[in-house]
């Protein structure tokens, strides 16, 4: 039995809709960005009105919301940043994530908001954690470079009331906790201000300066090579080790990813964590939960730095594409218990006779055959070919709003 209390499951929320889905599928808290000062400029992000709505939803369900203010600001950002922080406090969020000492100072100067130290601060030792705590931080998000041994050692050498947050799933960055200038040099897009072009995922060859148009593969391989293309992190097979390390919050990466990604990953980790705490001595990860990790678009998985310093086995050399074995064909908007019809918004083409599966907070991977399919007006149809069309599907079990219907790609 672990001596630590059950950790928070922290999900990404790139939009208000993703926030709702994260809470519905079992997240205890979400992290999100405003429309400025966040390191995910490409995400939809939140207006102040959407933040207020999110706070209302969170409080209703006893959940929490953390706003990322983790850019490395320039002088020109500071005045607007102070106003942004005051607004965040007015809205009622639960904490801000910061990585810059100047931002830390502004938070304390203008608000009483709790402060979490972002992974961008590169905190990888207990002395740094203790210093942040002394300055007033409530939580530190450790750098992805920390091993499980490092995390345990940090926990043993910091105050009990200082929380530790650790990434357990999602994309990994080849740079040191995300601090990188590659994108700035190659694409004019500053990764430290939220505009990373992911230059590390590009395909590279060698060019000799006197032969500018001749490209030589760095490895002899018909695909070329991607020398900085990290595998995705996946720690769902190591729930017991995570539970026993004294981590306060298990964090899922992915504010730029889809609603389905948020649902499937949060759902799997939620169920795995709850199963462990129900019976720690006899816990074993059910196969169907591990299988779920392969039913969402992903790069090949790895355990990052948790158990060893990843070398060549932590990179993907032959492609920068995601592995995708399933398509979401529809999102459930409503379900009529009397007729058994689910009103859906189509995402990808599906037809009568297809074998599909359900993902909902209560149902994971349950298959059924599409026997009856209707237009929104009730007309019987053979298939749903038009993106975004509203249709009705006969489903043999009751569903919640925001359930997903998916189909295996053959």
Short mmCIF file of C-alpha atoms in Angstrom, two decimals:
data_model
loop_
_atom_site.label_atom_id
_atom_site.label_comp_id
_atom_site.label_asym_id
_atom_site.label_seq_id
_atom_site.Cartn_x
_atom_site.Cartn_y
_atom_site.Cartn_z
CA UNK A 1 0.00 0.00 0.00
CA UNK A 2 1.34 3.45 -0.89
CA UNK A 3 1.91 5.93 1.95
CA UNK A 4 0.87 8.81 -0.30
CA UNK A 5 -2.66 9.98 -1.06
CA UNK A 6 -4.16 9.48 -4.50
CA UNK A 7 -2.60 11.97 -6.93
CA UNK A 8 -4.54 14.44 -9.01
CA UNK A 9 -5.07 13.55 -12.67
CA UNK A 10 -4.33 16.71 -14.64
CA UNK A 11 -5.55 17.03 -18.23
CA UNK A 12 -4.86 19.48 -21.05
CA UNK A 13 -7.66 21.83 -22.09
CA UNK A 14 -6.95 23.60 -25.36
CA UNK A 15 -10.55 24.87 -25.51
CA UNK A 16 -13.67 25.11 -23.37
CA UNK A 17 -15.12 22.02 -25.07
CA UNK A 18 -11.99 20.01 -24.25
CA UNK A 19 -12.24 21.21 -20.65
CA UNK A 20 -15.78 19.82 -20.41
CA UNK A 21 -14.68 16.50 -21.91
CA UNK A 22 -11.64 16.27 -19.60
CA UNK A 23 -13.85 16.67 -16.53
CA UNK A 24 -16.50 14.29 -17.89
CA UNK A 25 -13.91 11.56 -18.52
CA UNK A 26 -12.36 11.78 -15.07
CA UNK A 27 -9.76 14.56 -14.82
CA UNK A 28 -9.44 16.16 -11.38
CA UNK A 29 -8.05 19.37 -12.86
CA UNK A 30 -7.15 20.96 -16.19
CA UNK A 31 -4.44 23.33 -17.33
CA UNK A 32 -5.17 25.82 -20.07
CA UNK A 33 -3.89 29.02 -21.62
CA UNK A 34 -5.36 32.45 -22.10
CA UNK A 35 -5.19 34.14 -25.47
CA UNK A 36 -1.75 35.51 -24.61
CA UNK A 37 1.29 34.70 -22.41
CA UNK A 38 0.95 30.92 -22.85
CA UNK A 39 3.29 28.45 -24.56
CA UNK A 40 0.65 27.00 -26.88
CA UNK A 41 -0.18 29.82 -29.29
CA UNK A 42 -1.65 27.32 -31.78
CA UNK A 43 -4.27 26.04 -29.31
CA UNK A 44 -7.71 27.65 -29.35
CA UNK A 45 -7.09 28.95 -25.82
CA UNK A 46 -9.55 30.79 -23.58
CA UNK A 47 -11.11 34.22 -23.56
CA UNK A 48 -11.81 35.64 -20.08
CA UNK A 49 -15.51 34.88 -20.61
CA UNK A 50 -14.68 31.23 -21.39
CA UNK A 51 -12.42 31.07 -18.34
CA UNK A 52 -15.29 32.29 -16.17
CA UNK A 53 -17.57 29.62 -17.65
CA UNK A 54 -14.87 27.00 -17.10
CA UNK A 55 -14.44 28.07 -13.46
CA UNK A 56 -18.19 27.75 -12.94
CA UNK A 57 -18.17 24.20 -14.38
CA UNK A 58 -15.09 23.25 -12.34
CA UNK A 59 -16.57 24.47 -9.06
CA UNK A 60 -19.82 22.64 -9.79
CA UNK A 61 -17.92 19.33 -10.00
CA UNK A 62 -15.25 20.04 -7.38
CA UNK A 63 -12.51 20.26 -10.02
CA UNK A 64 -9.67 22.76 -10.50
CA UNK A 65 -8.34 25.03 -13.25
CA UNK A 66 -4.73 26.13 -13.68
CA UNK A 67 -3.76 28.83 -16.17
CA UNK A 68 -0.38 28.68 -17.93
CA UNK A 69 1.52 31.98 -17.94
CA UNK A 70 4.79 30.28 -18.76
CA UNK A 71 6.29 32.31 -21.61
CA UNK A 72 9.67 34.00 -21.27
CA UNK A 73 8.34 37.58 -21.52
CA UNK A 74 10.21 40.56 -22.98
CA UNK A 75 10.11 44.06 -21.49
CA UNK A 76 7.29 45.03 -23.83
CA UNK A 77 5.10 42.24 -22.38
CA UNK A 78 5.26 43.27 -18.74
CA UNK A 79 2.59 45.97 -18.51
CA UNK A 80 -0.07 43.88 -20.27
CA UNK A 81 1.03 40.84 -18.30
CA UNK A 82 0.25 42.54 -14.99
CA UNK A 83 -3.27 43.32 -16.23
CA UNK A 84 -3.69 39.73 -17.42
CA UNK A 85 -2.77 38.36 -14.00
CA UNK A 86 -5.26 40.64 -12.23
CA UNK A 87 -7.96 39.45 -14.62
CA UNK A 88 -7.11 35.79 -13.93
CA UNK A 89 -7.60 36.40 -10.21
CA UNK A 90 -10.95 38.12 -10.85
CA UNK A 91 -12.11 35.17 -12.96
CA UNK A 92 -11.37 32.79 -10.07
CA UNK A 93 -8.84 30.28 -11.39
CA UNK A 94 -7.09 28.03 -8.87
CA UNK A 95 -3.42 28.66 -9.75
CA UNK A 96 -1.04 29.99 -12.40
CA UNK A 97 1.90 28.12 -13.92
CA UNK A 98 4.98 30.30 -14.38
CA UNK A 99 8.57 29.68 -15.43
CA UNK A 100 10.12 33.17 -15.32
CA UNK A 101 11.20 34.94 -12.13
CA UNK A 102 9.82 38.22 -13.43
CA UNK A 103 6.39 36.67 -13.94
CA UNK A 104 6.64 35.06 -10.49
CA UNK A 105 7.31 38.51 -9.03
CA UNK A 106 4.36 40.08 -10.88
CA UNK A 107 1.99 37.36 -9.66
CA UNK A 108 2.95 38.09 -6.06
CA UNK A 109 2.93 41.86 -6.58
CA UNK A 110 -0.53 42.12 -8.15
CA UNK A 111 -2.46 39.01 -6.97
CA UNK A 112 -2.82 36.40 -4.28
CA UNK A 113 -2.97 33.56 -6.82
CA UNK A 114 -1.27 30.27 -5.89
CA UNK A 115 1.84 29.67 -8.02
CA UNK A 116 2.92 26.45 -9.72
CA UNK A 117 6.40 26.34 -11.27
CA UNK A 118 6.23 25.23 -14.91
CA UNK A 119 8.40 22.50 -16.39
CA UNK A 120 9.94 25.33 -18.47
CA UNK A 121 11.80 26.40 -15.32
CA UNK A 122 13.95 23.25 -15.70
CA UNK A 123 13.64 22.15 -12.07
CA UNK A 124 15.43 18.82 -11.66
CA UNK A 125 16.78 18.85 -8.06
CA UNK A 126 15.48 19.31 -4.53
CA UNK A 127 17.51 22.44 -3.77
CA UNK A 128 15.76 24.27 -6.59
CA UNK A 129 12.40 22.96 -5.33
CA UNK A 130 13.18 24.20 -1.81
CA UNK A 131 14.12 27.62 -3.16
CA UNK A 132 10.88 27.93 -5.11
CA UNK A 133 8.96 26.88 -1.99
CA UNK A 134 10.78 29.46 0.12
CA UNK A 135 9.77 32.13 -2.39
CA UNK A 136 6.12 31.11 -2.15
CA UNK A 137 5.44 28.41 -4.77
CA UNK A 138 2.89 25.73 -3.85
CA UNK A 139 3.85 23.23 -6.56
CA UNK A 140 6.77 22.42 -8.85
CA UNK A 141 6.38 20.68 -12.20
CA UNK A 142 9.61 18.70 -12.47
CA UNK A 143 11.54 18.65 -15.75
CA UNK A 144 10.91 15.68 -18.03
CA UNK A 145 14.63 14.91 -17.63
CA UNK A 146 14.03 13.55 -14.09
CA UNK A 147 14.16 9.80 -13.53
CA UNK A 148 11.86 8.01 -11.10
CA UNK A 149 14.84 7.75 -8.72
CA UNK A 150 15.35 11.53 -9.00
CA UNK A 151 11.67 12.18 -8.24
CA UNK A 152 11.72 9.97 -5.14
CA UNK A 153 14.89 11.69 -3.91
CA UNK A 154 13.37 15.12 -4.48
CA UNK A 155 10.23 14.11 -2.55
CA UNK A 156 12.32 12.94 0.40
CA UNK A 157 14.18 16.26 0.60
CA UNK A 158 11.44 18.86 0.29
CA UNK A 159 8.70 20.08 2.68
CA UNK A 160 5.60 17.92 2.90
CA UNK A 161 3.36 20.77 1.73
CA UNK A 162 5.29 21.39 -1.51
CA UNK A 163 3.52 19.47 -4.27
CA UNK A 164 5.26 17.74 -7.18
CA UNK A 165 3.73 17.47 -10.63
CA UNK A 166 5.13 15.16 -13.30
CA UNK A 167 4.31 14.53 -16.98
CA UNK A 168 3.26 10.91 -17.52
CA UNK A 169 1.89 10.93 -21.07
CA UNK A 170 2.27 12.77 -24.36
CA UNK A 171 4.80 14.35 -26.68
CA UNK A 172 8.40 14.72 -25.56
CA UNK A 173 10.70 17.61 -26.44
CA UNK A 174 14.27 16.95 -27.57
CA UNK A 175 15.41 20.13 -25.83
CA UNK A 176 16.00 20.71 -22.14
CA UNK A 177 12.48 20.89 -20.64
CA UNK A 178 11.29 22.61 -23.78
CA UNK A 179 13.77 25.51 -23.86
CA UNK A 180 14.82 25.61 -27.49
CA UNK A 181 15.96 28.13 -30.12
CA UNK A 182 15.88 25.77 -33.10
CA UNK A 183 12.43 26.93 -34.21
CA UNK A 184 13.46 30.60 -33.87
CA UNK A 185 16.51 30.14 -36.08
CA UNK A 186 14.88 27.95 -38.69
CA UNK A 187 11.34 29.31 -38.91
CA UNK A 188 11.37 32.63 -37.09
CA UNK A 189 8.95 31.18 -34.54
CA UNK A 190 9.93 31.45 -30.86
CA UNK A 191 9.19 28.24 -28.98
CA UNK A 192 9.72 30.08 -25.69
CA UNK A 193 6.82 32.39 -26.52
CA UNK A 194 4.38 29.71 -27.68
CA UNK A 195 5.02 29.49 -31.42
CA UNK A 196 7.22 26.38 -31.83
CA UNK A 197 7.36 25.05 -35.42
CA UNK A 198 8.59 21.64 -34.15
CA UNK A 199 11.75 21.86 -36.25
CA UNK A 200 13.06 18.82 -34.35
CA UNK A 201 10.45 16.69 -36.15
CA UNK A 202 11.69 17.62 -39.63
CA UNK A 203 13.59 15.31 -41.96
CA UNK A 204 17.30 16.15 -42.11
CA UNK A 205 20.11 15.34 -44.55
CA UNK A 206 23.75 16.39 -44.82
CA UNK A 207 24.85 19.07 -47.33
CA UNK A 208 28.49 19.79 -48.18
CA UNK A 209 28.97 23.56 -48.65
CA UNK A 210 30.51 23.30 -52.13
CA UNK A 211 27.66 21.04 -53.32
CA UNK A 212 24.59 23.03 -52.24
CA UNK A 213 22.04 20.96 -54.17
CA UNK A 214 23.28 17.51 -53.17
CA UNK A 215 21.64 15.97 -50.12
CA UNK A 216 23.26 13.04 -48.37
CA UNK A 217 21.31 10.84 -45.93
CA UNK A 218 22.81 10.87 -42.45
CA UNK A 219 21.99 7.17 -42.19
CA UNK A 220 21.76 4.83 -45.13
CA UNK A 221 18.05 4.24 -45.10
CA UNK A 222 15.42 4.52 -47.79
CA UNK A 223 13.42 6.92 -45.61
CA UNK A 224 16.18 9.36 -44.66
CA UNK A 225 16.43 10.19 -40.97
CA UNK A 226 14.76 12.28 -38.28
CA UNK A 227 17.62 12.84 -35.85
CA UNK A 228 15.71 14.73 -33.12
CA UNK A 229 12.24 13.16 -33.37
CA UNK A 230 11.32 11.91 -29.88
CA UNK A 231 8.94 9.07 -29.17
CA UNK A 232 5.84 9.86 -27.12
CA UNK A 233 5.83 9.29 -23.38
CA UNK A 234 3.45 6.63 -22.02
CA UNK A 235 3.57 5.53 -18.36
CA UNK A 236 0.23 3.75 -18.01
CA UNK A 237 2.01 0.42 -17.52
CA UNK A 238 3.81 1.83 -14.48
CA UNK A 239 0.98 3.10 -12.28
CA UNK A 240 2.28 1.40 -9.07
CA UNK A 241 5.71 3.03 -9.39
CA UNK A 242 4.13 6.44 -9.97
CA UNK A 243 1.76 6.04 -7.01
CA UNK A 244 4.64 5.21 -4.69
CA UNK A 245 6.89 8.10 -5.71
CA UNK A 246 5.09 10.85 -3.81
CA UNK A 247 3.82 12.70 -6.88
CA UNK A 248 0.87 15.03 -6.23
CA UNK A 249 -0.27 15.46 -9.83
CA UNK A 250 0.05 13.24 -12.90
CA UNK A 251 0.05 15.43 -15.99
CA UNK A 252 -1.04 14.59 -19.53
CA UNK A 253 0.49 16.63 -22.36
CA UNK A 254 -1.62 17.80 -25.29
CA UNK A 255 -3.34 21.19 -25.36
CA UNK A 256 -3.10 21.18 -29.17
CA UNK A 257 -4.60 17.70 -29.47
CA UNK A 258 -8.17 16.61 -30.19
CA UNK A 259 -11.17 16.18 -27.92
CA UNK A 260 -10.94 12.43 -28.58
CA UNK A 261 -7.30 12.38 -27.44
CA UNK A 262 -8.27 14.11 -24.19
CA UNK A 263 -11.18 11.69 -23.63
CA UNK A 264 -9.34 8.45 -24.37
CA UNK A 265 -6.14 9.21 -22.45
CA UNK A 266 -7.86 10.73 -19.41
CA UNK A 267 -10.35 7.84 -19.33
CA UNK A 268 -7.61 5.19 -19.38
CA UNK A 269 -5.42 6.80 -16.69
CA UNK A 270 -8.47 7.54 -14.51
CA UNK A 271 -9.57 3.92 -14.57
CA UNK A 272 -6.03 2.62 -14.00
CA UNK A 273 -5.42 4.90 -11.00
CA UNK A 274 -8.77 4.04 -9.43
CA UNK A 275 -8.20 0.31 -9.92
CA UNK A 276 -4.82 0.57 -8.21
CA UNK A 277 -6.24 2.34 -5.16
CA UNK A 278 -9.13 -0.09 -4.95
CA UNK A 279 -6.70 -3.00 -4.39
CA UNK A 280 -3.00 -2.02 -4.50
CA UNK A 281 -1.72 -5.45 -3.49
CA UNK A 282 -3.38 -7.24 -6.40
CA UNK A 283 -3.32 -4.49 -8.99
CA UNK A 284 -2.65 -5.43 -12.60
CA UNK A 285 -3.28 -3.10 -15.54
CA UNK A 286 -6.20 -4.53 -17.56
CA UNK A 287 -5.21 -5.22 -21.17
CA UNK A 288 -8.13 -3.19 -22.53
CA UNK A 289 -6.75 -0.03 -20.91
CA UNK A 290 -3.33 -0.56 -22.45
CA UNK A 291 -5.04 -1.23 -25.79
CA UNK A 292 -6.75 2.16 -25.51
CA UNK A 293 -3.39 3.90 -25.82
CA UNK A 294 -3.11 2.49 -29.35
CA UNK A 295 -6.59 3.60 -30.42
CA UNK A 296 -5.61 7.27 -30.58
CA UNK A 297 -3.11 8.89 -32.95
CA UNK A 298 0.34 8.67 -31.36
CA UNK A 299 4.02 8.39 -32.07
CA UNK A 300 5.70 5.19 -30.93
CA UNK A 301 5.71 5.01 -27.13
CA UNK A 302 8.58 5.10 -24.67
CA UNK A 303 9.03 5.66 -20.94
CA UNK A 304 11.17 8.77 -21.41
CA UNK A 305 13.72 9.38 -18.65
CA UNK A 306 11.83 7.54 -15.90
CA UNK A 307 13.97 4.40 -15.88
CA UNK A 308 17.09 5.27 -17.86
CA UNK A 309 18.69 7.98 -19.96
CA UNK A 310 17.06 7.39 -23.39
CA UNK A 311 19.53 7.09 -26.22
CA UNK A 312 18.72 5.87 -29.74
CA UNK A 313 15.72 3.90 -28.43
CA UNK A 314 14.00 7.17 -27.47
CA UNK A 315 13.92 8.51 -31.03
CA UNK A 316 12.07 7.69 -34.24
CA UNK A 317 14.41 7.78 -37.24
CA UNK A 318 12.21 6.80 -40.15
CA UNK A 319 9.13 9.02 -40.04
CA UNK A 320 7.54 11.98 -38.30
CA UNK A 321 4.01 10.71 -38.89
CA UNK A 322 1.68 9.59 -36.12
CA UNK A 323 0.44 6.00 -35.89
CA UNK A 324 -3.33 6.00 -36.40
CA UNK A 325 -5.30 2.74 -36.24
CA UNK A 326 -8.80 4.11 -35.46
CA UNK A 327 -10.95 6.95 -36.78
CA UNK A 328 -13.57 8.76 -34.76
CA UNK A 329 -16.64 8.59 -36.99
CA UNK A 330 -19.11 10.46 -34.79
CA UNK A 331 -19.50 12.46 -31.58
CA UNK A 332 -22.69 11.80 -29.63
CA UNK A 333 -24.79 14.91 -28.96
CA UNK A 334 -27.82 13.25 -27.39
CA UNK A 335 -29.32 9.82 -26.71
CA UNK A 336 -33.00 8.86 -26.63
CA UNK A 337 -33.53 5.94 -24.24
CA UNK A 338 -36.97 5.15 -25.66
CA UNK A 339 -35.86 4.75 -29.28
CA UNK A 340 -32.22 3.76 -28.66
CA UNK A 341 -31.16 6.43 -31.17
CA UNK A 342 -28.03 8.50 -30.61
CA UNK A 343 -28.02 11.90 -32.30
CA UNK A 344 -24.47 12.44 -33.57
CA UNK A 345 -22.25 14.85 -35.44
CA UNK A 346 -20.30 12.96 -38.11
CA UNK A 347 -16.50 13.22 -37.99
CA UNK A 348 -15.46 10.66 -40.63
CA UNK A 349 -17.37 8.58 -43.14
CA UNK A 350 -19.19 5.48 -41.88
CA UNK A 351 -21.95 3.35 -43.38
CA UNK A 352 -24.60 0.81 -42.50
CA UNK A 353 -22.97 -2.54 -41.72
CA UNK A 354 -19.79 -1.04 -40.21
CA UNK A 355 -18.56 -2.56 -36.96
CA UNK A 356 -17.81 0.34 -34.62
CA UNK A 357 -16.88 0.86 -30.97
CA UNK A 358 -18.02 3.18 -28.21
CA UNK A 359 -15.84 5.28 -25.94
CA UNK A 360 -17.71 6.97 -23.10
CA UNK A 361 -16.93 7.60 -19.42
CA UNK A 362 -18.71 4.32 -18.61
CA UNK A 363 -18.14 2.23 -21.76
CA UNK A 364 -14.68 1.51 -23.15
CA UNK A 365 -14.32 -0.25 -26.49
CA UNK A 366 -17.75 -1.90 -26.61
CA UNK A 367 -18.43 -2.93 -30.25
CA UNK A 368 -21.69 -2.99 -32.19
CA UNK A 369 -22.80 -3.14 -35.82
CA UNK A 370 -24.43 -0.09 -37.41
CA UNK A 371 -27.80 -1.57 -38.40
CA UNK A 372 -29.91 1.57 -38.51
CA UNK A 373 -28.78 5.00 -39.68
CA UNK A 374 -30.95 8.08 -40.20
CA UNK A 375 -30.71 11.69 -41.29
CA UNK A 376 -31.51 14.32 -38.68
CA UNK A 377 -35.08 14.50 -40.08
CA UNK A 378 -35.57 10.73 -39.60
CA UNK A 379 -35.04 9.57 -43.20
CA UNK A 380 -33.34 6.17 -43.37
CA UNK A 381 -29.89 6.32 -45.05
CA UNK A 382 -27.13 3.90 -45.99
CA UNK A 383 -24.19 6.01 -44.86
CA UNK A 384 -22.84 9.32 -43.51
CA UNK A 385 -20.48 10.73 -46.16
CA UNK A 386 -20.64 14.46 -45.36
CA UNK A 387 -18.29 15.98 -42.72
CA UNK A 388 -20.18 17.58 -39.86
CA UNK A 389 -23.60 16.23 -40.84
CA UNK A 390 -26.07 15.45 -38.05
CA UNK A 391 -27.28 11.86 -38.10
CA UNK A 392 -28.99 9.35 -35.84
CA UNK A 393 -27.55 5.92 -35.09
CA UNK A 394 -29.27 2.98 -33.41
CA UNK A 395 -27.03 2.04 -30.44
CA UNK A 396 -27.76 -0.99 -28.22
CA UNK A 397 -26.71 0.71 -24.97
CA UNK A 398 -27.38 4.08 -23.33
CA UNK A 399 -24.82 6.80 -24.02
CA UNK A 400 -23.88 10.15 -22.55
CA UNK A 401 -23.36 13.34 -24.51
CA UNK A 402 -19.71 13.53 -25.70
CA UNK A 403 -19.41 9.78 -26.17
CA UNK A 404 -17.37 8.85 -29.22
CA UNK A 405 -18.13 6.29 -31.94
CA UNK A 406 -14.95 5.01 -33.57
CA UNK A 407 -14.02 2.57 -36.31
CA UNK A 408 -10.88 0.51 -36.83
CA UNK A 409 -8.94 1.40 -39.98
CA UNK A 410 -8.35 -1.65 -42.14
#
